[in-house]
C-alpha cells in the first residue's frame, strides 16, 4: 500500500500526489463523455450542487442580500440595482478548486494546463467533474464530487499541480462559488468548458457532513496508539520530529535517516511534505506563536509555503498541531513512543532502556543542581533547567559531545547565557569536561557527569511507571539564533580551512590568496563597511530596502531573484573566459549581457529580462583579452 508523502496513513490508489504533473497543451483531448452542458442542464446542476445560503453580490464582491433559496436569489438579482451575481454554497462532498494564473504572474496557458491536470486526475479515479473558466485569463474552476477516502490525496495533488505550473490553486474553504448560471460580476465570459458531472452524481443529504482535508480525521503520524503497528511513513515522520526536537537541521536529519522510503523519493519531496509538516508540529509543541511558526515553516520549504498560502497552512497543519500540543495524552504518547530525545536513527540499545537512562540522568543532574538553581531569579532558573535537559540528552545519546551553539539551539537559550550556565554547572560539579576542543571545524568539548551528579545518580534501576517530566526550553528565538550561528560557523570553518591549507606554507590570513581567505576577507570587509555607517543611516537603508521589496508583486520578487541567478551565471562565464576555459554558451551569454549588469537592482532589465544588444562584428568580443 502506498503512502502519502506527507506522512499520513491513509491509502492511495491510482495516481500519487508526488508524481510530477505533466504540462498539458491547450489541445489535450477531453475525457470520454465530457462535454459542455446546455442551459437547462446548468440550471439542474445548480439545484443539485449548491445549497443555502445564497449570497447576492455586487461588482466589488460585497454582499447585497442573503437568501435561503436560489429562486429568491434570482429575484433579488433582478430587483437590486447593485446586484450583479449570485454565490452559492457547495453541498457536502462537492469540492471546488479555484485556479488563478494572474495571482502569481504565470501565463494563461499555465492555468489551463493546471486545470487539465486536475481533470485528468479526476478522470483517472473515475470521479465526475466540471471545468469552468473563472473570468480572468488563465483562471478556471474545477468542481468535482470527491469521496472522503480520496480527499487528502486530491488536496495534495492540487498543491503539486499549483507548484509545478507556478499558479495559485486552492481547495475553497468554505466551498462558496458563483452559480453555474450566474453571470461574472465584471461581465467577463466564464462558460462551462466541459464536464461529466450530472445532478445524479451530487451527494444527497444522507451523505453525511463534509470532510475537509485541512483537518485530517485520522490519527497523526507523530502519535500512533500502537507503536508496533506504525507504517513506514509514520515511523519516518516520527523520527523527523524527534530530530527537530533535538535541534538537528535539515542536512543532519537527512543524513541520519538512512535507507528508507523517504530517502528513496529524494530530498525535494522530503522537504516539501515531511520536513515542512514536522517543523510546524514541533513549533506548536514549543509554544511558539503563529507568526513565528509560519516563519519557520516558510524557511523549511519555500515552495510548499508558497503553494499552500498562510490560510491553508493554518487550517491544514497549524491548528491541528496546536490542538495536539495542548492534549496531555498526546504529550505522553510523544514522550513514550516518539522518543523525542533519541537519535532519529535506530539506536543499538533498547529504546525503553535508553529512555530510562536519560530520565535517571536528568533527574540526577537536576537534584545535584537544586541549590545552584535556587540562587537565581525565575528567568535564569528556567534557562539553567533548559541547558541541563539539553546536556542530559547529549550525555546519553552523543557520549557527551556537543558544541556550545548546538547546545544553545537545543535549549532555546542564548549562546552567552549558555556559556555562563555551563561554567556554573562545571564549577559546582554537575558536569565535567572529559575532552577539550583540539582544533578544526568539526571538533568540540566532550562532557561527562560531575562528581555531585554522580553521587545523585541512583544505582538501582527501577521500573518506570510514571510519565517523565517534560523538557524545559528557554525563550530565545530559535530561528534568529540559528541564522546568527550559521554566520559564525561559516567564518569559523573558513578560518579552520585556511589554517589547514597554510600550515606548511606559513601564509598570513590577511595576504593569502587561498579561496577561504579571500571569502573571509570579503565577508569581513562587507561587515566593516556596514558597521562603519551610523545607526540612523543603517536604519534608513533597512527601511528603504523593506519598502522597495514590499512594493514588489510576488512575480516581481521571483524575477529579481532569477536576475540575481542570471547575473551570477554571467560572473562565472566571465571568470572562465578570462582563464581561456570559456564554452560556446559562455560566449553567447557574455555577448548578450546588459552593459550595466554591475548596477544590480538599479538595472531595470532584471524586471523584463536581459535584452540582447546588437552585436557589431567589427567590435572585439567582451571577453577578448585585447579588448
XYZ file of C-alpha atoms in Angstrom:
627
model
C 0.000 0.000 0.000
C 1.416 3.364 -0.989
C 1.504 6.198 1.482
C 1.108 9.904 1.082
C 4.487 11.728 1.051
C 3.170 13.946 3.836
C 3.434 11.029 6.218
C -0.314 10.434 6.641
C -1.593 6.915 6.983
C -4.457 6.955 4.501
C -4.213 4.650 1.447
C -3.980 5.938 -2.066
C -4.825 4.327 -5.363
C -4.031 5.176 -8.943
C -2.097 8.393 -9.348
C 0.052 9.557 -6.464
C 0.390 13.131 -5.302
C 4.157 13.068 -5.602
C 4.015 12.367 -9.331
C 5.168 15.303 -11.407
C 2.198 16.758 -13.287
C 2.860 16.863 -16.990
C 2.457 20.128 -18.817
C -0.612 19.712 -20.955
C -1.268 21.749 -24.058
C -4.498 23.563 -24.694
C -5.429 20.959 -27.306
C -5.414 17.957 -24.969
C -8.176 15.544 -25.794
C -11.098 15.690 -23.358
C -12.089 12.559 -21.448
C -14.649 10.274 -22.972
C -18.133 11.567 -22.247
C -17.000 15.061 -21.248
C -18.989 17.868 -22.850
C -20.267 21.347 -22.072
C -23.798 21.181 -20.599
C -26.590 23.320 -22.022
C -28.554 25.994 -20.143
C -31.224 23.566 -18.907
C -28.591 21.162 -17.599
C -26.727 24.014 -15.885
C -29.910 25.048 -14.071
C -30.431 21.471 -12.867
C -26.795 21.272 -11.748
C -27.180 24.481 -9.736
C -30.105 22.922 -7.878
C -28.170 19.697 -7.220
C -24.700 21.047 -6.392
C -25.449 24.137 -4.304
C -27.337 24.768 -1.108
C -28.220 27.720 1.122
C -27.134 30.283 1.964
C -27.231 32.011 -1.419
C -25.478 35.383 -1.446
C -26.234 38.105 -3.970
C -23.084 40.210 -4.526
C -22.152 43.500 -6.175
C -19.230 44.321 -8.505
C -16.840 44.642 -5.537
C -17.759 41.165 -4.254
C -19.666 42.655 -1.314
C -22.878 41.084 -0.052
C -26.089 42.748 -1.157
C -28.580 40.280 0.321
C -28.643 36.668 1.553
C -31.465 34.288 0.656
C -32.469 30.746 1.558
C -33.274 29.577 -1.987
C -31.769 30.015 -5.417
C -35.065 31.307 -6.828
C -35.210 34.053 -4.196
C -31.625 34.984 -5.040
C -32.509 35.303 -8.738
C -35.424 37.578 -7.850
C -33.132 39.736 -5.704
C -30.635 39.868 -8.558
C -33.291 41.482 -10.749
C -34.613 43.848 -8.082
C -31.419 45.331 -6.593
C -29.604 47.785 -8.873
C -26.198 46.993 -7.335
C -26.594 43.206 -7.588
C -24.578 41.564 -10.368
C -24.175 37.857 -9.487
C -25.104 35.014 -7.110
C -22.820 32.885 -4.949
C -23.924 29.544 -3.528
C -22.512 27.056 -1.037
C -21.446 23.701 -2.459
C -23.065 20.691 -0.834
C -21.108 18.289 1.348
C -18.877 16.110 -0.818
C -18.569 18.660 -3.634
C -15.071 20.125 -3.791
C -14.209 23.351 -5.598
C -10.696 24.200 -6.828
C -10.020 27.826 -7.771
C -7.102 28.219 -10.213
C -5.715 31.687 -10.906
C -2.618 32.235 -13.040
C -2.674 36.036 -12.734
C -2.081 35.933 -8.968
C 1.431 34.560 -9.488
C 2.199 36.270 -12.794
C 2.104 32.957 -14.671
C 0.944 32.848 -18.301
C -2.673 31.975 -19.001
C -1.585 28.684 -20.589
C -0.238 27.562 -17.209
C -3.668 27.936 -15.609
C -5.271 25.985 -18.441
C -2.676 23.227 -18.140
C -3.215 23.038 -14.368
C -6.975 22.645 -14.782
C -6.424 19.909 -17.368
C -4.075 18.083 -14.994
C -6.795 18.092 -12.327
C -9.339 16.951 -14.890
C -7.098 14.020 -15.858
C -6.561 13.059 -12.190
C -10.300 13.057 -11.524
C -11.000 11.100 -14.696
C -8.329 8.558 -13.786
C -10.064 7.962 -10.455
C -13.487 7.729 -12.098
C -14.785 10.893 -10.409
C -17.321 13.203 -12.110
C -16.207 16.794 -12.639
C -16.950 20.166 -14.247
C -14.325 22.555 -15.616
C -15.297 26.210 -15.978
C -13.466 29.396 -16.953
C -13.461 31.757 -13.984
C -13.252 35.006 -15.983
C -9.660 36.234 -15.800
C -7.086 34.903 -18.284
C -5.828 31.539 -17.122
C -8.457 31.311 -14.373
C -10.513 28.135 -14.002
C -12.867 26.469 -11.560
C -12.790 22.684 -11.220
C -15.835 21.226 -9.454
C -15.897 17.544 -8.529
C -17.562 15.008 -6.270
C -14.606 13.652 -4.256
C -15.193 10.923 -1.650
C -13.636 11.347 1.773
C -11.169 8.487 1.176
C -9.546 10.387 -1.710
C -9.844 13.922 -0.372
C -6.356 14.113 1.156
C -4.763 12.686 -1.984
C -6.693 15.174 -4.121
C -5.656 18.107 -1.920
C -2.012 17.044 -2.129
C -2.247 16.714 -5.913
C -3.788 20.191 -6.197
C -0.828 21.626 -4.284
C 1.622 19.741 -6.518
C -0.056 20.991 -9.687
C -0.012 24.577 -8.406
C 3.683 24.378 -7.593
C 4.572 22.658 -10.866
C 2.832 25.218 -13.078
C 3.528 28.233 -10.883
C -0.145 29.182 -10.433
C -2.404 29.751 -7.440
C -4.686 26.735 -6.932
C -6.526 26.023 -3.695
C -9.439 23.984 -2.452
C -12.037 26.516 -1.406
C -12.859 26.535 2.299
C -15.688 27.377 2.785
C -16.904 25.905 -0.502
C -18.596 29.019 -1.881
C -18.751 29.614 -5.620
C -20.638 31.605 -8.217
C -23.580 29.583 -9.552
C -23.095 27.957 -12.936
C -25.954 30.022 -14.384
C -24.911 33.295 -12.709
C -23.003 35.954 -14.693
C -19.483 37.071 -13.801
C -19.531 40.139 -11.534
C -17.364 42.087 -14.025
C -19.098 40.736 -17.095
C -16.195 38.511 -18.170
C -17.059 35.410 -20.173
C -16.983 32.392 -17.864
C -18.526 29.410 -19.666
C -18.536 25.806 -18.504
C -15.952 24.205 -20.776
C -16.523 20.503 -20.204
C -17.607 18.009 -17.618
C -19.112 14.675 -16.713
C -20.881 15.771 -13.522
C -24.658 15.289 -13.577
C -27.367 16.028 -10.986
C -27.489 12.306 -10.200
C -23.828 12.423 -9.115
C -24.462 15.104 -6.496
C -24.388 13.865 -2.876
C -27.670 13.644 -1.036
C -28.470 14.909 2.436
C -27.753 11.418 3.831
C -24.173 11.513 2.620
C -23.043 12.969 5.937
C -21.120 16.040 6.958
C -18.405 17.365 4.708
C -14.864 16.387 5.487
C -12.186 18.982 4.801
C -8.598 17.999 4.015
C -7.401 20.810 6.263
C -8.280 18.894 9.431
C -7.446 15.184 8.864
C -9.574 12.849 10.946
C -7.006 10.066 11.014
C -4.566 9.865 13.912
C -1.450 11.930 13.222
C 1.713 10.063 12.349
C 3.545 11.636 15.280
C 1.454 9.831 17.877
C 0.111 6.390 16.954
C -1.742 4.447 19.613
C 0.271 1.271 18.990
C 3.920 1.786 18.028
C 4.175 -1.787 16.806
C 1.571 -1.058 14.101
C 3.263 2.057 12.710
C 3.588 2.340 8.954
C 6.871 3.274 7.296
C 5.678 6.841 6.713
C 4.606 7.194 10.336
C 7.943 5.937 11.634
C 9.914 8.258 9.337
C 7.734 11.223 10.264
C 8.174 10.475 13.969
C 11.938 10.232 13.552
C 11.946 13.548 11.686
C 10.022 15.239 14.506
C 12.438 13.729 17.027
C 15.412 15.111 15.099
C 13.900 18.607 15.046
C 13.209 18.446 18.778
C 16.883 17.635 19.286
C 17.829 20.698 17.247
C 19.140 18.941 14.129
C 18.911 20.878 10.885
C 17.686 19.600 7.522
C 21.060 18.300 6.342
C 21.766 16.464 9.592
C 18.315 14.887 9.666
C 18.577 13.763 6.053
C 21.979 12.189 6.703
C 20.667 10.256 9.716
C 17.519 8.868 8.086
C 19.425 6.083 6.313
C 17.777 3.715 3.860
C 14.041 4.297 3.972
C 11.083 5.173 1.799
C 11.540 8.923 2.243
C 15.173 8.823 1.133
C 14.209 6.906 -1.999
C 11.846 9.709 -3.015
C 14.544 12.355 -2.730
C 15.251 15.487 -0.721
C 12.745 17.651 -2.607
C 9.721 15.557 -1.600
C 11.071 15.082 1.926
C 11.434 18.848 2.385
C 8.050 19.694 0.895
C 5.864 17.068 2.518
C 7.523 15.735 5.676
C 10.055 18.334 6.865
C 7.575 21.206 6.335
C 4.886 19.494 8.401
C 7.292 18.306 11.105
C 8.699 21.821 11.619
C 5.146 23.108 12.122
C 4.393 20.283 14.572
C 7.436 20.977 16.752
C 6.813 24.740 16.648
C 3.377 24.115 18.158
C 4.876 21.833 20.817
C 7.322 24.568 21.834
C 4.529 27.106 22.278
C 5.576 29.481 19.504
C 3.011 31.960 18.234
C 1.540 31.662 14.762
C 3.760 34.317 13.164
C 6.959 32.653 14.384
C 5.719 29.208 13.342
C 4.821 30.488 9.867
C 8.309 31.970 9.500
C 9.848 28.613 10.417
C 7.540 26.777 8.007
C 8.444 29.112 5.156
C 12.117 28.595 5.947
C 11.564 24.824 5.947
C 10.083 24.793 2.418
C 9.548 27.991 0.481
C 7.905 26.119 -2.384
C 5.406 24.337 -0.140
C 4.569 27.509 1.791
C 4.062 29.423 -1.449
C 1.768 26.780 -2.931
C -0.361 26.433 0.217
C -0.506 30.016 1.443
C -0.811 31.004 5.076
C -4.549 30.395 5.390
C -4.321 26.835 4.070
C -1.230 26.157 6.209
C -3.039 27.425 9.299
C -6.084 25.224 8.820
C -4.336 22.142 7.495
C -1.225 21.984 9.679
C -1.010 24.672 12.368
C -4.390 24.443 14.136
C -4.362 20.614 14.371
C -0.764 20.773 15.652
C -1.760 23.287 18.342
C -4.610 21.014 19.421
C -2.279 18.017 19.672
C 0.316 20.046 21.585
C -2.313 21.073 24.157
C -3.545 17.500 24.676
C -1.832 15.864 27.714
C -2.438 12.402 26.253
C -0.663 13.371 23.037
C 2.292 14.753 25.011
C 2.560 11.490 26.935
C 2.392 9.400 23.764
C 5.005 11.610 22.138
C 7.446 11.222 25.027
C 6.972 7.464 25.416
C 6.537 6.373 21.796
C 8.079 9.019 19.559
C 11.368 9.029 21.530
C 11.850 12.760 21.084
C 15.204 12.823 22.868
C 16.815 9.928 20.980
C 18.686 9.970 17.685
C 16.435 9.698 14.618
C 18.212 6.507 13.583
C 17.522 3.281 15.428
C 19.779 3.075 18.492
C 21.744 -0.039 19.284
C 20.394 -0.106 22.834
C 16.849 -0.954 23.747
C 14.696 2.199 23.336
C 12.931 1.756 26.661
C 16.240 1.197 28.435
C 17.797 4.274 26.833
C 14.772 6.392 27.737
C 15.064 5.188 31.346
C 18.778 6.062 31.421
C 18.001 9.516 30.084
C 15.363 10.083 32.748
C 17.719 8.941 35.533
C 20.499 11.195 34.218
C 18.223 14.227 34.002
C 16.851 13.667 37.495
C 20.342 13.288 38.954
C 21.558 16.497 37.299
C 18.514 18.466 38.450
C 18.816 17.132 42.010
C 22.528 17.969 42.151
C 21.898 21.470 40.797
C 18.915 22.295 43.020
C 20.914 24.563 45.352
C 22.559 26.291 42.372
C 19.199 26.880 40.681
C 17.691 28.347 43.863
C 20.224 31.200 43.877
C 18.880 32.838 40.724
C 15.748 34.642 39.677
C 12.998 32.594 37.950
C 14.058 33.584 34.420
C 17.603 32.298 34.922
C 16.265 29.191 36.678
C 14.326 28.297 33.542
C 17.457 28.768 31.420
C 19.529 26.536 33.726
C 16.922 23.768 33.600
C 16.770 24.007 29.794
C 20.565 23.717 29.466
C 20.639 20.765 31.893
C 17.980 18.943 29.862
C 19.877 19.515 26.610
C 23.140 18.351 28.225
C 21.442 15.209 29.524
C 20.375 14.298 26.005
C 23.943 14.805 24.758
C 25.371 12.675 27.588
C 23.056 9.757 26.830
C 22.853 9.868 23.029
C 26.121 11.501 21.889
C 28.590 10.329 24.507
C 28.598 13.902 25.817
C 29.980 15.566 22.656
C 28.223 18.840 21.849
C 29.304 22.332 20.849
C 28.038 25.427 22.608
C 25.971 26.717 19.666
C 24.123 23.420 19.214
C 23.575 23.289 22.970
C 22.100 26.800 22.903
C 19.817 25.951 19.972
C 18.514 22.767 21.608
C 17.853 24.582 24.881
C 16.421 27.720 23.190
C 18.780 29.795 25.340
C 21.122 32.484 24.011
C 24.739 31.476 23.471
C 26.061 33.922 26.070
C 23.727 32.630 28.783
C 24.503 29.036 27.769
C 28.232 29.663 28.243
C 27.614 31.154 31.708
C 25.309 28.313 32.763
C 27.801 25.730 31.507
C 30.572 27.368 33.536
C 28.389 27.370 36.677
C 27.492 23.699 36.198
C 31.163 22.799 35.769
C 32.188 24.796 38.839
C 29.565 23.108 41.036
C 30.420 19.567 39.900
C 27.273 18.939 37.861
C 29.267 18.278 34.680
C 32.960 17.870 33.867
C 34.940 18.278 30.641
C 36.337 14.890 29.602
C 37.916 16.067 26.334
C 38.562 19.655 25.328
C 38.382 21.171 21.881
C 41.512 20.217 19.937
C 41.095 22.243 16.739
C 39.253 22.074 13.451
C 35.755 22.968 12.352
C 34.107 19.697 13.452
C 35.589 19.164 16.930
C 34.013 20.163 20.254
C 34.143 19.525 24.000
C 33.006 16.183 25.421
C 31.243 16.257 28.781
C 30.601 13.685 31.483
C 28.672 13.782 34.745
C 30.430 15.704 37.506
C 31.094 14.377 40.996
C 27.911 15.786 42.547
C 25.714 14.447 39.752
C 27.412 11.037 40.016
C 26.550 10.918 43.704
C 22.925 11.842 42.994
C 22.613 9.209 40.248
C 20.549 6.251 41.538
C 22.407 2.963 41.212
C 19.387 0.672 41.138
C 17.231 0.612 38.029
C 13.537 0.752 38.759
C 10.555 0.129 36.526
C 9.262 3.422 35.196
C 5.509 3.529 35.554
C 5.140 7.317 35.679
C 5.145 9.987 32.964
C 8.600 11.632 32.759
C 8.917 15.341 33.424
C 8.657 17.422 30.227
C 11.825 19.028 28.947
C 12.427 22.703 29.666
C 13.118 25.286 26.970
C 14.215 28.892 27.120
C 12.570 31.859 25.444
C 15.210 32.646 22.809
C 14.062 32.899 19.196
C 15.339 29.647 17.623
C 15.216 30.965 14.061
C 17.221 34.085 14.891
C 19.759 32.026 16.868
C 20.247 29.571 14.015
C 20.790 32.344 11.485
C 23.360 34.019 13.738
C 25.113 30.720 14.415
C 25.243 29.879 10.712
C 27.177 33.091 10.101
C 29.542 32.346 12.985
C 30.092 28.757 11.852
C 30.766 29.905 8.292
C 33.500 32.287 9.414
C 34.967 29.702 11.765
C 35.037 26.997 9.089
C 36.781 29.415 6.725
C 39.431 30.113 9.352
C 39.935 26.398 10.039
C 40.134 25.634 6.320
C 42.789 28.283 5.792
C 44.823 27.151 8.785
C 44.778 23.603 7.455
C 45.822 24.733 3.965
C 48.566 27.161 5.042
C 50.045 25.170 7.908
C 53.086 24.255 5.795
C 53.408 27.432 3.694
C 53.188 29.909 6.558
C 50.893 32.286 4.629
C 49.221 35.074 6.551
C 45.468 35.376 6.847
C 45.460 38.975 5.579
C 47.514 38.309 2.430
C 46.803 34.695 1.486
C 45.204 34.054 -1.907
C 43.554 30.872 -0.698
C 39.798 30.881 -1.577
C 38.863 30.564 2.101
C 40.959 33.614 2.991
C 39.556 35.671 0.124
C 35.989 34.738 1.024
C 36.501 35.566 4.691
C 38.148 38.901 3.886
C 35.212 39.757 1.638
C 32.724 38.930 4.401
C 34.674 40.965 6.933
C 35.008 43.904 4.549
C 31.249 43.946 3.948
C 30.569 43.796 7.674
C 33.158 46.510 8.385
C 31.595 48.846 5.812
C 28.165 48.259 7.297
C 29.318 48.694 10.901
C 31.052 51.954 9.949
C 27.726 53.508 8.981
C 25.878 55.493 11.676
C 22.878 53.754 13.212
C 20.422 56.210 11.680
C 21.870 55.545 8.210
C 21.636 51.785 8.749
C 18.025 52.082 9.829
C 17.236 54.304 6.856
C 18.757 51.776 4.446
C 16.792 48.947 6.056
C 13.550 50.892 5.680
C 14.331 51.743 2.056
C 15.004 48.124 1.128
C 11.941 46.829 3.006
C 9.770 49.474 1.366
C 11.091 48.596 -2.067
C 10.632 44.850 -1.635
C 7.197 45.441 -0.121
C 6.067 47.247 -3.274
C 7.063 44.332 -5.476
C 4.489 41.813 -6.579
C 5.307 38.119 -5.977
C 6.187 37.603 -9.622
C 8.485 40.657 -9.499
C 10.335 39.267 -6.492
C 10.703 35.977 -8.329
C 12.129 37.778 -11.360
C 14.501 39.696 -9.119
C 15.966 36.502 -7.704
C 16.043 34.987 -11.194
C 18.011 38.046 -12.306
C 20.469 37.557 -9.440
C 20.999 33.970 -10.568
C 21.489 35.147 -14.151
C 23.991 37.764 -13.020
C 25.885 35.121 -11.055
C 26.000 32.979 -14.174
C 27.445 35.902 -16.125
C 30.150 36.372 -13.500
C 31.105 32.707 -13.706
C 31.155 32.839 -17.517
C 33.428 35.895 -17.405
C 35.768 34.117 -14.986
C 36.026 31.133 -17.321
C 36.626 33.439 -20.277
C 39.485 35.213 -18.519
C 41.225 31.881 -17.958
C 40.654 30.711 -21.533
C 38.220 27.959 -20.493
C 35.065 29.510 -21.945
C 32.418 27.409 -23.666
C 30.117 28.337 -26.580
C 27.332 29.019 -24.072
C 29.622 31.466 -22.246
C 30.264 33.347 -25.497
C 26.517 33.725 -26.112
C 25.822 34.768 -22.508
C 28.518 37.443 -22.499
C 27.719 38.901 -25.907
C 24.047 39.327 -24.935
C 24.652 40.548 -21.371
C 23.459 44.069 -20.436
C 26.343 46.523 -20.300
C 25.020 47.800 -16.957
C 24.962 44.395 -15.284
C 27.034 45.721 -12.385
C 24.261 48.121 -11.316
C 22.239 45.339 -9.671
C 18.712 46.340 -8.664
C 19.143 49.747 -10.271
C 19.377 47.999 -13.636
C 15.721 47.655 -14.631
C 16.301 44.941 -17.209
C 16.006 42.447 -14.355
C 12.243 43.099 -14.385
C 11.721 42.380 -18.073
C 14.711 40.110 -18.590
C 18.074 40.945 -20.145
C 17.802 42.483 -23.599
C 20.381 41.437 -26.157
C 22.328 44.352 -27.605
C 23.092 44.435 -31.341
C 26.493 42.851 -31.871
C 28.960 44.631 -34.107
C 31.231 42.062 -35.807
C 33.988 44.668 -36.039
C 33.959 45.212 -32.270
C 36.175 42.880 -30.197
C 34.190 40.473 -28.021
C 33.724 41.372 -24.367
C 35.870 38.509 -23.143
C 38.748 39.155 -25.555
C 41.888 39.896 -23.568
C 42.885 42.509 -26.153
C 39.628 44.436 -25.759
